[in-house]
CSV table of C-alpha atoms in Angstrom, one decimal:
chain,number,residue,atom,x,y,z
F,1,MET,CA,-8.9,19.6,22.1
F,2,ALA,CA,-8.8,16.6,20.5
F,3,GLY,CA,-5.9,14.7,20.9
F,4,LYS,CA,-3.9,13.5,18.3
F,5,VAL,CA,-4.6,10.0,15.8
F,6,PHE,CA,-1.4,8.2,15.8
F,7,PHE,CA,0.4,4.7,15.5
F,8,SER,CA,3.5,3.1,16.6
F,9,VAL,CA,4.9,-0.4,15.6
F,10,THR,CA,8.0,-2.0,15.7
F,11,MET,CA,10.0,-2.8,12.2
F,12,SER,CA,12.4,-5.1,11.1
F,13,LEU,CA,15.2,-3.4,9.4
F,14,ASP,CA,14.6,-4.7,6.2
F,15,GLY,CA,10.9,-2.8,6.5
F,16,PHE,CA,8.5,-5.5,7.6
F,17,MET,CA,6.4,-5.5,11.1
F,18,ALA,CA,5.3,-8.9,10.6
F,19,PRO,CA,5.8,-12.2,8.4
F,20,GLU,CA,2.9,-13.0,6.3
F,21,ALA,CA,3.5,-16.9,5.7
F,22,VAL,CA,0.5,-17.7,7.8
F,23,PRO,CA,-2.5,-15.7,8.8
F,24,VAL,CA,-2.0,-14.3,12.5
F,25,GLU,CA,-4.8,-15.4,13.2
F,26,TYR,CA,-4.8,-18.9,12.2
F,27,VAL,CA,-1.3,-18.7,14.5
F,28,PHE,CA,-3.3,-18.3,17.9
F,29,SER,CA,-6.0,-20.5,17.0
F,30,PRO,CA,-6.0,-24.4,18.5
F,31,GLU,CA,-4.9,-25.6,15.3
F,32,GLY,CA,-2.0,-23.4,14.7
F,33,HIS,CA,-0.5,-24.5,18.1
F,34,HIS,CA,0.7,-27.1,16.7
F,35,ASP,CA,1.8,-26.0,13.1
F,36,PRO,CA,5.1,-25.8,12.7
F,37,ARG,CA,4.6,-22.9,10.2
F,38,ALA,CA,2.8,-21.0,12.7
F,39,GLN,CA,5.7,-21.7,15.5
F,40,ARG,CA,8.1,-20.1,13.1
F,41,TRP,CA,5.6,-17.1,12.4
F,42,LEU,CA,5.7,-16.6,16.1
F,43,ALA,CA,9.2,-17.4,16.5
F,44,LYS,CA,9.9,-14.1,14.2
F,45,TRP,CA,7.2,-12.4,15.7
F,46,SER,CA,8.8,-12.7,19.1
F,47,GLU,CA,12.5,-12.0,18.1
F,48,LEU,CA,10.8,-8.6,16.2
F,49,GLN,CA,9.6,-7.8,19.7
F,50,ALA,CA,12.0,-9.0,21.8
F,51,TRP,CA,12.8,-5.4,23.0
F,52,LEU,CA,9.3,-5.0,24.8
F,53,PHE,CA,8.6,-8.3,26.7
F,54,PRO,CA,11.0,-7.7,29.2
F,55,GLN,CA,10.3,-3.9,29.9
F,56,ARG,CA,8.6,-3.5,33.7
F,57,TRP,CA,6.0,-1.3,32.4
F,58,PHE,CA,4.7,-4.5,30.6
F,59,ARG,CA,5.4,-6.8,32.6
F,60,GLU,CA,3.0,-5.0,35.1
F,61,ASN,CA,-0.1,-4.2,32.5
F,62,LEU,CA,-0.4,-8.1,31.2
F,63,LYS,CA,0.2,-8.8,35.2
F,64,LEU,CA,3.6,-11.6,34.4
F,65,GLY,CA,4.8,-10.3,37.6
F,66,GLU,CA,7.2,-7.7,39.6
F,67,GLY,CA,10.3,-6.8,38.4
F,68,GLY,CA,11.6,-5.9,34.4
F,69,GLU,CA,13.9,-3.2,33.1
F,70,GLU,CA,13.5,0.5,33.0
F,71,GLY,CA,14.9,2.9,31.3
F,72,LEU,CA,14.3,4.6,27.7
F,73,ASP,CA,12.6,1.4,26.4
F,74,ASN,CA,10.2,1.2,29.2
F,75,ASP,CA,9.3,5.0,29.8
F,76,ILE,CA,8.3,5.2,25.8
F,77,ALA,CA,6.4,2.0,26.4
F,78,ARG,CA,4.2,3.6,29.2
F,79,ALA,CA,4.3,6.6,27.7
F,80,THR,CA,2.5,5.1,24.6
F,81,TYR,CA,0.0,3.5,26.5
F,82,GLU,CA,-0.9,7.0,28.7
F,83,ARG,CA,-1.4,8.8,25.8
F,84,THR,CA,-4.1,6.5,24.8
F,85,GLY,CA,-7.7,7.3,25.4
F,86,ALA,CA,-9.5,4.9,22.6
F,87,SER,CA,-7.8,2.4,20.4
F,88,VAL,CA,-9.3,1.7,16.3
F,89,MET,CA,-8.5,-1.7,14.8
F,90,GLY,CA,-9.0,-3.8,12.3
F,91,LYS,CA,-11.2,-7.2,12.4
F,92,ARG,CA,-8.2,-9.7,11.4
F,93,MET,CA,-5.9,-7.9,14.7
F,94,PHE,CA,-9.2,-8.6,16.8
F,95,ASP,CA,-9.3,-12.2,15.4
F,96,ALA,CA,-6.2,-12.7,16.8
F,97,GLY,CA,-6.3,-10.9,19.6
F,98,GLU,CA,-9.2,-12.3,20.6
F,99,LEU,CA,-7.1,-15.9,20.9
F,100,ALA,CA,-4.3,-14.9,22.6
F,101,TRP,CA,-5.0,-11.9,24.8
F,102,PRO,CA,-5.4,-12.3,28.6
F,103,GLU,CA,-9.1,-12.0,29.9
F,104,GLU,CA,-8.3,-8.6,31.2
F,105,ALA,CA,-7.6,-7.6,27.7
F,106,PRO,CA,-4.5,-4.9,27.3
F,107,PHE,CA,-5.9,-1.8,26.2
F,108,HIS,CA,-7.9,-0.6,29.8
F,109,THR,CA,-9.8,1.6,27.3
F,110,PRO,CA,-12.5,1.8,24.7
F,111,VAL,CA,-11.1,-0.1,21.6
F,112,PHE,CA,-13.0,0.2,17.9
F,113,VAL,CA,-13.0,-2.2,15.3
F,114,VAL,CA,-13.6,-1.8,11.9
F,115,THR,CA,-15.4,-4.9,10.1
F,116,HIS,CA,-17.9,-5.9,7.6
F,117,THR,CA,-19.7,-8.3,10.8
F,118,GLU,CA,-22.3,-7.3,13.4
F,119,ARG,CA,-21.8,-7.3,17.1
F,120,ASP,CA,-23.1,-6.4,20.3
F,121,PRO,CA,-20.2,-4.6,22.4
F,122,TRP,CA,-17.6,-6.7,24.4
F,123,GLU,CA,-16.4,-6.1,27.4
F,124,ARG,CA,-13.9,-7.4,29.8
F,125,PRO,CA,-12.7,-6.9,32.8
F,126,GLY,CA,-10.4,-3.8,33.0
F,127,GLY,CA,-12.1,-1.0,31.6
F,128,THR,CA,-11.7,-2.5,27.9
F,129,THR,CA,-15.0,-2.6,25.8
F,130,PHE,CA,-14.7,-3.3,22.7
F,131,HIS,CA,-17.4,-1.6,19.7
F,132,PHE,CA,-17.6,-3.0,16.5
F,133,VAL,CA,-17.9,-0.7,13.6
F,134,ASN,CA,-19.7,-1.7,10.6
F,135,ASP,CA,-19.6,1.0,8.2
F,136,GLY,CA,-15.9,2.3,7.7
F,137,ILE,CA,-12.3,3.6,8.9
F,138,GLU,CA,-14.0,7.2,8.9
F,139,SER,CA,-16.8,6.6,11.1
F,140,ALA,CA,-14.5,4.1,14.0
F,141,LEU,CA,-12.3,7.1,14.1
F,142,LEU,CA,-15.3,9.4,14.9
F,143,GLN,CA,-16.1,6.8,17.4
F,144,ALA,CA,-12.9,6.6,19.2
F,145,ARG,CA,-12.2,10.5,19.2
F,146,GLU,CA,-15.2,11.0,21.0
F,147,ALA,CA,-14.5,8.0,23.3
F,148,ALA,CA,-11.2,9.4,24.0
F,149,GLY,CA,-11.5,13.0,25.1
F,150,ASP,CA,-8.4,14.9,25.4
F,151,ARG,CA,-6.4,11.9,25.1
F,152,ASP,CA,-4.9,10.4,22.1
F,153,VAL,CA,-6.7,8.0,19.5
F,154,ARG,CA,-4.1,5.3,18.1
F,155,ILE,CA,-4.4,2.8,15.4
F,156,ALA,CA,-3.3,-0.1,17.1
F,157,GLY,CA,-3.2,-2.1,13.1
F,158,GLY,CA,-2.9,-4.5,11.6
F,159,ALA,CA,-1.1,-3.1,8.4
F,160,GLU,CA,-4.2,-2.7,6.4
F,161,THR,CA,-5.9,-1.1,8.4
F,162,ILE,CA,-3.1,1.5,9.3
F,163,GLN,CA,-2.6,2.0,5.7
F,164,GLN,CA,-6.4,3.2,5.2
F,165,TYR,CA,-6.1,5.5,7.7
F,166,LEU,CA,-2.8,7.2,6.0
F,167,ASP,CA,-3.8,7.0,2.6
F,168,SER,CA,-6.9,8.8,4.0
F,169,GLY,CA,-4.7,11.4,5.5
F,170,LEU,CA,-6.0,10.9,9.0
F,171,ILE,CA,-2.8,10.3,10.8
F,172,ASP,CA,-1.1,13.3,13.2
F,173,GLU,CA,2.2,11.2,13.6
F,174,PHE,CA,3.6,8.2,14.3
F,175,SER,CA,6.5,6.3,15.9
F,176,ILE,CA,8.6,3.5,14.4
F,177,THR,CA,10.3,1.0,17.0
F,178,LEU,CA,13.0,-0.2,14.6
F,179,ALA,CA,14.4,-3.5,15.9
F,180,PRO,CA,17.5,-5.3,14.4
F,181,VAL,CA,16.1,-7.5,12.4
F,182,LEU,CA,16.1,-9.0,9.2
F,183,PHE,CA,12.6,-11.1,7.9
F,184,GLY,CA,13.3,-10.8,4.7
F,185,THR,CA,9.6,-11.7,3.5
F,186,GLY,CA,6.6,-10.3,5.3
F,187,ILE,CA,4.2,-7.5,5.6
F,188,ARG,CA,5.2,-4.0,4.7
F,189,LEU,CA,4.2,-1.2,6.7
F,190,PHE,CA,4.0,1.1,3.9
F,191,ASP,CA,2.5,-1.1,0.8
F,192,HIS,CA,-0.4,0.2,-0.4
F,193,VAL,CA,0.2,3.9,0.5
F,194,ALA,CA,0.4,6.6,-2.2
F,195,PRO,CA,3.7,8.7,-1.2
F,196,ASP,CA,3.0,11.7,-3.1
F,197,ARG,CA,0.3,12.3,-1.0
F,198,LEU,CA,2.6,12.7,2.5
F,199,THR,CA,5.1,15.0,3.6
F,200,LEU,CA,6.7,13.8,6.9
F,201,ASP,CA,8.8,15.4,9.1
F,202,GLN,CA,11.1,13.7,12.2
F,203,THR,CA,10.8,14.8,15.4
F,204,HIS,CA,12.3,12.8,17.5
F,205,SER,CA,15.3,9.7,17.4
F,206,ASP,CA,15.6,8.2,20.4
F,207,ALA,CA,18.1,4.6,20.8
F,208,SER,CA,18.5,2.2,23.7
F,209,SER,CA,21.1,-0.6,23.5
F,210,ARG,CA,18.4,-2.5,22.0
F,211,VAL,CA,16.1,-0.4,19.7
F,212,THR,CA,16.0,3.0,18.5
F,213,HIS,CA,12.3,5.0,18.3
F,214,LEU,CA,11.9,7.0,15.7
F,215,THR,CA,8.8,9.7,15.7
F,216,TYR,CA,7.4,11.4,12.2
F,217,THR,CA,4.7,14.1,12.1
F,218,VAL,CA,2.2,13.1,8.6
F,219,ALA,CA,1.3,16.4,6.8
F,220,LYS,CA,-1.3,16.5,3.5
F,221,ARG,CA,0.8,17.3,0.1
């Protein structure tokens, strides 16, 4: 039986999942390392994701050393990883990650990149292979489902790719980690999604001392 299609993101209290002023692929480029605008973007993004960095699972997965926090946040981060049999992402997320990820990319499963660029599969140490899909989001999802088997498919991002899958009715479930930070401007998670096409049911609400994790199921109207 095929698993679920889901996404999980961290969102600011005022509804943004990323700063907007600088293209994310530029932030991690050699030029961006010396650009104050890119550094401000990275500082804001780091503040948004600050709940995750000290978690034991995160440190283990990126080989940052022993130790780390355990508890609700760690359990949720680990469970998200363990349920994922394959991931789908957009080209912009891949472009940024290709610059920022360590040699052993942190997925350890097949990843399908939705792009117009033709490229041979890119295999990394640790079990991650990136496959480049040129014929749309549905084709990428079909290939990811096949690769995932009974496990779930995660739509990893970025925002535009998640929005496309939501608007196409292809998401079964999603989780938002609500962080106590304010951006004011940036990339909103639900921009360009037709609200009258989806019905949401909240299935979980779990709060730690750092963030609140909200989980919803999605149904077409």
